[in-house]
Coordinates of C-alpha atoms in Angstrom, one line a residue:
M12 CA -40.3 -54.9 36.4
R13 CA -42.5 -52.6 38.6
T14 CA -45.2 -50.6 36.4
L15 CA -47.3 -47.8 36.5
D16 CA -50.2 -50.1 38.1
D17 CA -47.4 -50.0 41.1
L18 CA -47.1 -46.0 41.2
E19 CA -49.1 -44.0 43.5
V20 CA -49.1 -40.9 41.1
S21 CA -52.2 -38.8 42.5
G22 CA -50.8 -35.4 43.3
R23 CA -47.6 -36.2 43.2
R24 CA -44.9 -34.8 40.3
V25 CA -43.9 -37.9 38.1
F26 CA -40.4 -37.3 36.5
C27 CA -41.4 -39.0 33.0
R28 CA -38.3 -39.6 30.8
V29 CA -39.7 -39.7 27.2
D30 CA -37.7 -40.2 24.1
F31 CA -39.3 -36.9 22.1
N32 CA -35.9 -36.8 19.7
V33 CA -38.0 -35.8 16.6
P34 CA -36.9 -35.0 13.2
L35 CA -36.9 -31.4 12.2
D36 CA -37.1 -29.6 8.8
D37 CA -35.0 -26.6 8.6
E38 CA -37.8 -24.2 9.4
G39 CA -37.9 -26.3 12.7
K40 CA -41.2 -28.3 11.6
I41 CA -41.3 -31.6 12.8
T42 CA -41.9 -34.0 10.2
D43 CA -42.6 -37.2 11.7
D44 CA -44.6 -37.0 15.2
T45 CA -44.1 -40.9 15.7
R46 CA -42.0 -40.9 18.4
I47 CA -44.5 -38.6 20.6
R48 CA -47.5 -39.9 19.9
A49 CA -45.7 -43.7 21.4
A50 CA -46.0 -41.6 24.5
L51 CA -49.0 -40.6 24.6
P52 CA -50.9 -43.6 26.3
T53 CA -48.4 -43.1 29.1
I54 CA -49.0 -39.6 29.4
N55 CA -52.5 -39.7 29.3
A56 CA -52.7 -42.1 31.8
L57 CA -50.7 -40.2 34.2
I58 CA -53.0 -37.3 33.6
E59 CA -55.9 -39.6 33.9
R60 CA -54.5 -40.3 37.8
G61 CA -54.0 -37.0 38.8
A62 CA -50.6 -37.2 38.2
R63 CA -48.2 -33.8 37.9
V64 CA -46.9 -35.0 34.8
V65 CA -42.8 -33.5 34.5
L66 CA -41.7 -35.1 31.1
A67 CA -37.9 -34.9 30.2
S68 CA -36.2 -35.6 26.9
H69 CA -33.4 -34.7 24.4
L70 CA -33.2 -33.6 20.7
G71 CA -30.7 -33.4 18.4
R72 CA -27.0 -33.0 19.2
P73 CA -26.8 -29.8 20.7
K74 CA -22.9 -31.2 22.1
G75 CA -23.9 -29.6 25.9
K76 CA -24.7 -26.1 24.7
R77 CA -28.0 -24.6 24.3
V78 CA -28.7 -24.3 20.5
E79 CA -31.9 -22.5 19.8
S80 CA -32.7 -24.7 16.9
L81 CA -32.7 -27.7 18.9
S82 CA -35.3 -26.3 21.7
L83 CA -37.9 -28.3 22.6
E84 CA -40.6 -25.4 21.9
P85 CA -42.1 -26.8 18.5
V86 CA -42.4 -30.4 20.4
A87 CA -44.3 -29.0 23.5
A88 CA -46.7 -27.2 21.1
H89 CA -47.4 -30.1 18.7
L90 CA -47.9 -32.5 22.5
A91 CA -50.5 -30.0 23.6
G92 CA -52.6 -30.4 20.3
L93 CA -52.4 -34.4 20.7
L94 CA -53.5 -33.9 24.4
K95 CA -57.0 -34.0 25.7
G96 CA -56.0 -31.0 28.5
G97 CA -54.4 -29.2 25.1
E98 CA -52.1 -27.2 27.3
V99 CA -48.0 -28.4 27.7
I100 CA -45.8 -25.7 29.8
L101 CA -42.5 -25.5 28.5
T102 CA -39.6 -24.4 31.3
D103 CA -37.1 -22.4 29.8
D104 CA -34.5 -24.7 31.4
C105 CA -34.2 -28.2 32.4
I106 CA -33.1 -27.2 35.4
G107 CA -32.5 -24.2 38.0
D108 CA -34.8 -22.0 39.7
G109 CA -37.4 -21.5 36.5
A110 CA -38.0 -25.3 36.4
R111 CA -38.5 -25.9 39.8
Q112 CA -41.2 -22.9 40.4
V113 CA -42.7 -24.4 37.4
T114 CA -42.7 -28.1 38.6
A115 CA -43.9 -26.9 41.8
D116 CA -46.8 -24.9 41.1
L117 CA -48.1 -27.4 38.6
R118 CA -51.5 -28.9 39.7
D119 CA -53.4 -32.1 39.3
G120 CA -53.1 -33.5 35.6
Q121 CA -50.9 -30.7 34.2
V122 CA -47.9 -31.3 32.3
A123 CA -44.7 -29.8 31.8
L124 CA -41.7 -30.2 29.3
L125 CA -38.4 -29.6 30.5
E126 CA -36.3 -28.0 27.9
N127 CA -33.6 -29.5 26.5
L128 CA -31.8 -32.3 28.7
R129 CA -28.4 -32.4 26.3
F130 CA -28.2 -28.3 26.5
H131 CA -25.8 -29.6 29.4
P132 CA -22.7 -31.6 28.6
E133 CA -23.7 -33.2 32.4
E134 CA -26.7 -35.3 31.1
K135 CA -24.6 -37.5 28.7
Q136 CA -21.8 -37.2 31.6
N137 CA -24.3 -39.0 34.2
D138 CA -23.2 -36.3 36.5
A139 CA -24.1 -36.5 40.2
G140 CA -24.4 -33.0 40.6
F141 CA -26.6 -32.4 37.5
V142 CA -28.6 -35.9 38.7
K143 CA -29.7 -34.2 42.0
E144 CA -30.7 -31.2 40.1
L145 CA -33.1 -33.1 37.9
A146 CA -34.4 -35.0 40.7
K147 CA -35.9 -32.0 42.6
L148 CA -38.6 -31.9 39.9
G149 CA -40.4 -35.0 40.8
D150 CA -41.5 -37.3 43.2
V151 CA -41.5 -40.3 41.6
Y152 CA -39.8 -41.6 38.3
V153 CA -40.8 -43.0 35.1
N154 CA -38.8 -44.5 32.3
D155 CA -40.6 -44.3 29.0
A156 CA -38.0 -43.6 26.4
F157 CA -37.2 -47.3 25.3
G158 CA -35.0 -45.7 22.5
A159 CA -32.8 -44.1 25.1
A160 CA -33.2 -46.6 28.0
H161 CA -29.4 -48.5 27.1
R162 CA -27.6 -44.8 27.8
A163 CA -25.9 -44.4 31.0
H164 CA -27.0 -40.6 31.3
A165 CA -28.5 -38.4 34.7
S166 CA -32.3 -39.0 33.1
V167 CA -32.2 -42.3 32.5
S168 CA -29.7 -44.4 34.8
G169 CA -29.1 -41.6 37.4
I170 CA -32.3 -40.5 38.4
P171 CA -33.8 -44.1 39.7
T172 CA -30.8 -43.6 41.7
V173 CA -32.2 -40.9 44.1
L174 CA -35.8 -40.9 42.9
H175 CA -36.7 -44.8 44.7
E176 CA -40.2 -45.1 43.8
K177 CA -39.6 -45.8 39.9
A178 CA -41.3 -48.0 37.1
A179 CA -41.6 -48.3 33.5
G180 CA -44.1 -46.6 31.1
L181 CA -46.6 -48.2 29.0
L182 CA -44.3 -48.2 25.9
L183 CA -41.0 -49.3 27.3
K184 CA -43.2 -52.2 28.7
R185 CA -44.9 -53.1 25.7
E186 CA -41.8 -53.2 24.0
L187 CA -40.0 -55.3 26.3
D188 CA -43.0 -57.5 26.0
V189 CA -42.2 -57.9 22.2
L190 CA -39.0 -58.6 23.2
R191 CA -39.6 -61.7 25.7
R192 CA -42.2 -63.0 23.1
L193 CA -39.2 -62.6 20.3
R194 CA -36.8 -63.9 22.3
S195 CA -38.5 -67.2 23.6
N196 CA -41.5 -68.2 21.8
P197 CA -41.5 -66.0 18.3
E198 CA -43.8 -67.0 15.5
S199 CA -42.4 -68.0 12.2
P200 CA -41.4 -67.1 9.8
Y201 CA -39.6 -64.8 11.9
I202 CA -37.6 -62.2 9.8
A203 CA -35.1 -60.0 11.4
V204 CA -33.9 -57.1 10.2
L205 CA -30.5 -55.6 11.3
G206 CA -28.4 -52.1 10.4
G207 CA -26.1 -50.1 12.2
A208 CA -22.5 -49.4 10.8
K209 CA -20.7 -52.1 12.7
V210 CA -20.7 -56.1 13.0
S211 CA -18.9 -56.1 16.2
D212 CA -21.5 -54.2 18.0
K213 CA -24.2 -57.0 16.5
I214 CA -22.2 -60.0 16.9
D215 CA -24.0 -61.0 20.3
V216 CA -27.6 -60.3 18.6
I217 CA -26.6 -62.1 15.4
E218 CA -25.9 -65.5 16.6
A219 CA -28.8 -65.3 18.7
L220 CA -30.8 -64.3 16.4
L221 CA -29.5 -67.4 13.7
E222 CA -30.9 -69.8 16.5
R223 CA -34.6 -68.5 16.4
A224 CA -35.0 -66.3 13.0
D225 CA -35.8 -67.9 9.8
A226 CA -34.0 -65.3 7.9
L227 CA -31.7 -62.3 8.6
L228 CA -31.6 -59.0 6.6
I229 CA -28.5 -57.1 6.7
G230 CA -28.3 -53.5 5.4
G231 CA -26.7 -50.3 6.7
A232 CA -22.8 -49.9 6.8
M233 CA -22.8 -53.2 8.6
A234 CA -23.7 -54.7 5.2
N235 CA -20.5 -53.5 3.6
T236 CA -18.1 -55.7 5.8
F237 CA -20.1 -58.5 4.8
L238 CA -20.5 -57.9 1.3
A239 CA -16.1 -57.3 1.7
A240 CA -16.1 -60.6 3.7
Q241 CA -17.2 -62.2 0.4
G242 CA -14.2 -60.9 -2.2
K243 CA -16.7 -57.6 -3.0
S244 CA -14.6 -54.5 -3.6
M245 CA -16.3 -51.8 -1.6
G246 CA -13.7 -48.6 -2.1
K247 CA -14.0 -46.4 0.7
S248 CA -16.9 -47.9 2.3
L249 CA -17.1 -48.3 5.7
V250 CA -15.5 -51.3 6.2
E251 CA -14.6 -53.3 9.2
E252 CA -11.5 -54.7 8.2
D253 CA -10.6 -56.9 11.6
K254 CA -14.2 -58.3 11.8
L255 CA -14.0 -59.9 8.0
A256 CA -13.1 -63.1 10.0
I257 CA -16.0 -62.9 11.9
A258 CA -18.6 -62.1 9.0
R259 CA -17.5 -65.1 7.2
S260 CA -17.9 -67.1 9.9
L261 CA -21.4 -65.8 10.8
L262 CA -22.2 -66.4 7.0
Q263 CA -20.8 -69.9 7.2
K264 CA -22.6 -70.6 10.4
A265 CA -26.1 -68.9 8.9
E266 CA -25.8 -71.7 5.6
D267 CA -24.9 -74.2 8.2
Q268 CA -28.3 -73.1 9.9
E269 CA -30.5 -72.8 7.3
V270 CA -31.1 -69.4 7.6
E271 CA -31.2 -66.7 5.0
M272 CA -28.7 -64.0 5.5
L273 CA -30.0 -61.7 3.2
L274 CA -27.1 -59.1 1.7
P275 CA -28.0 -56.1 -0.2
T276 CA -28.0 -56.7 -4.1
D277 CA -27.1 -53.0 -5.0
L278 CA -25.8 -50.1 -3.5
R279 CA -26.6 -46.4 -3.2
V280 CA -22.8 -45.3 -3.4
G281 CA -21.6 -41.3 -2.7
L282 CA -18.1 -39.6 -2.3
S283 CA -18.7 -38.9 1.4
L284 CA -20.9 -39.1 4.3
D285 CA -22.1 -35.8 3.6
D286 CA -23.6 -36.8 0.4
S287 CA -27.3 -35.9 0.5
S288 CA -28.2 -38.5 -2.7
G289 CA -26.2 -40.8 -4.5
Q290 CA -25.7 -43.1 -7.7
V291 CA -27.3 -46.6 -7.6
R292 CA -24.5 -49.5 -8.4
G293 CA -24.5 -53.1 -8.6
L294 CA -22.2 -55.0 -6.1
D295 CA -19.5 -55.1 -8.5
D296 CA -19.9 -51.6 -9.8
V297 CA -18.3 -49.2 -6.9
E298 CA -15.5 -47.3 -7.7
D299 CA -12.3 -47.2 -5.7
H300 CA -13.1 -43.3 -5.1
E301 CA -16.9 -44.1 -3.9
M302 CA -18.4 -45.1 -1.1
A303 CA -21.6 -47.3 0.0
L304 CA -24.2 -45.2 1.7
D305 CA -27.0 -47.5 1.9
I306 CA -28.8 -50.3 0.0
G307 CA -29.7 -49.6 -3.4

């Protein structure tokens, strides 16, 4: 896998896919900048090496339309406060004449942030024409968006087919190094925490972890299916009825291999997925009209 050390970036535009999908409050202020700070080592390394940095990210779910409340403007302002140079130029769009002009005018060590990629439906569609427009904004490509690296989107898997000089950023490399260690020679005790909605998405992961981990902690809506497999009444909770047998099989496999599989001991329930709060219930106390939304 190529890394930043394998690229010549001085004086060149580096199209760097980052994950700035940060949470915003009702006033559009960033409530957690962890993802922005995680990208700083790569951004600073590119600046120090004289690159002309073109950052690209999505934010929220604008569903292919321009939504002003999901503009990356607050992200650009916040990032500027974290960088040594203190300046980040936000483009009016992620493609088009304005973006091309901004990226063409960048000087060595300057940083531009493209407006929200998902203002265009073509980003998620991995549209070939959209890929070519994005690729016009960079000379080389760096992926540092670990949280989005599995997406077959234009800025993730499309651009590398056009910009043939490419590498992983420092964050992506660090995450992969950790995963390699956890897959090959993990330290003990090794505890894995799993969430998400569906058991079906995690079957292979769980089976692989059962060969390595000392304990698995199961949360999220996925826990509902395991609890239902144990005979618990889950009301209107999301339960994969067709995966109950698999859930029972995984629980038995964990027992056979002496791996603790820990499920919630109580649940926070509500009436719908839109509820912003809920009541804590014991596993045997979920009413027929209620649904489990989280661990207790």
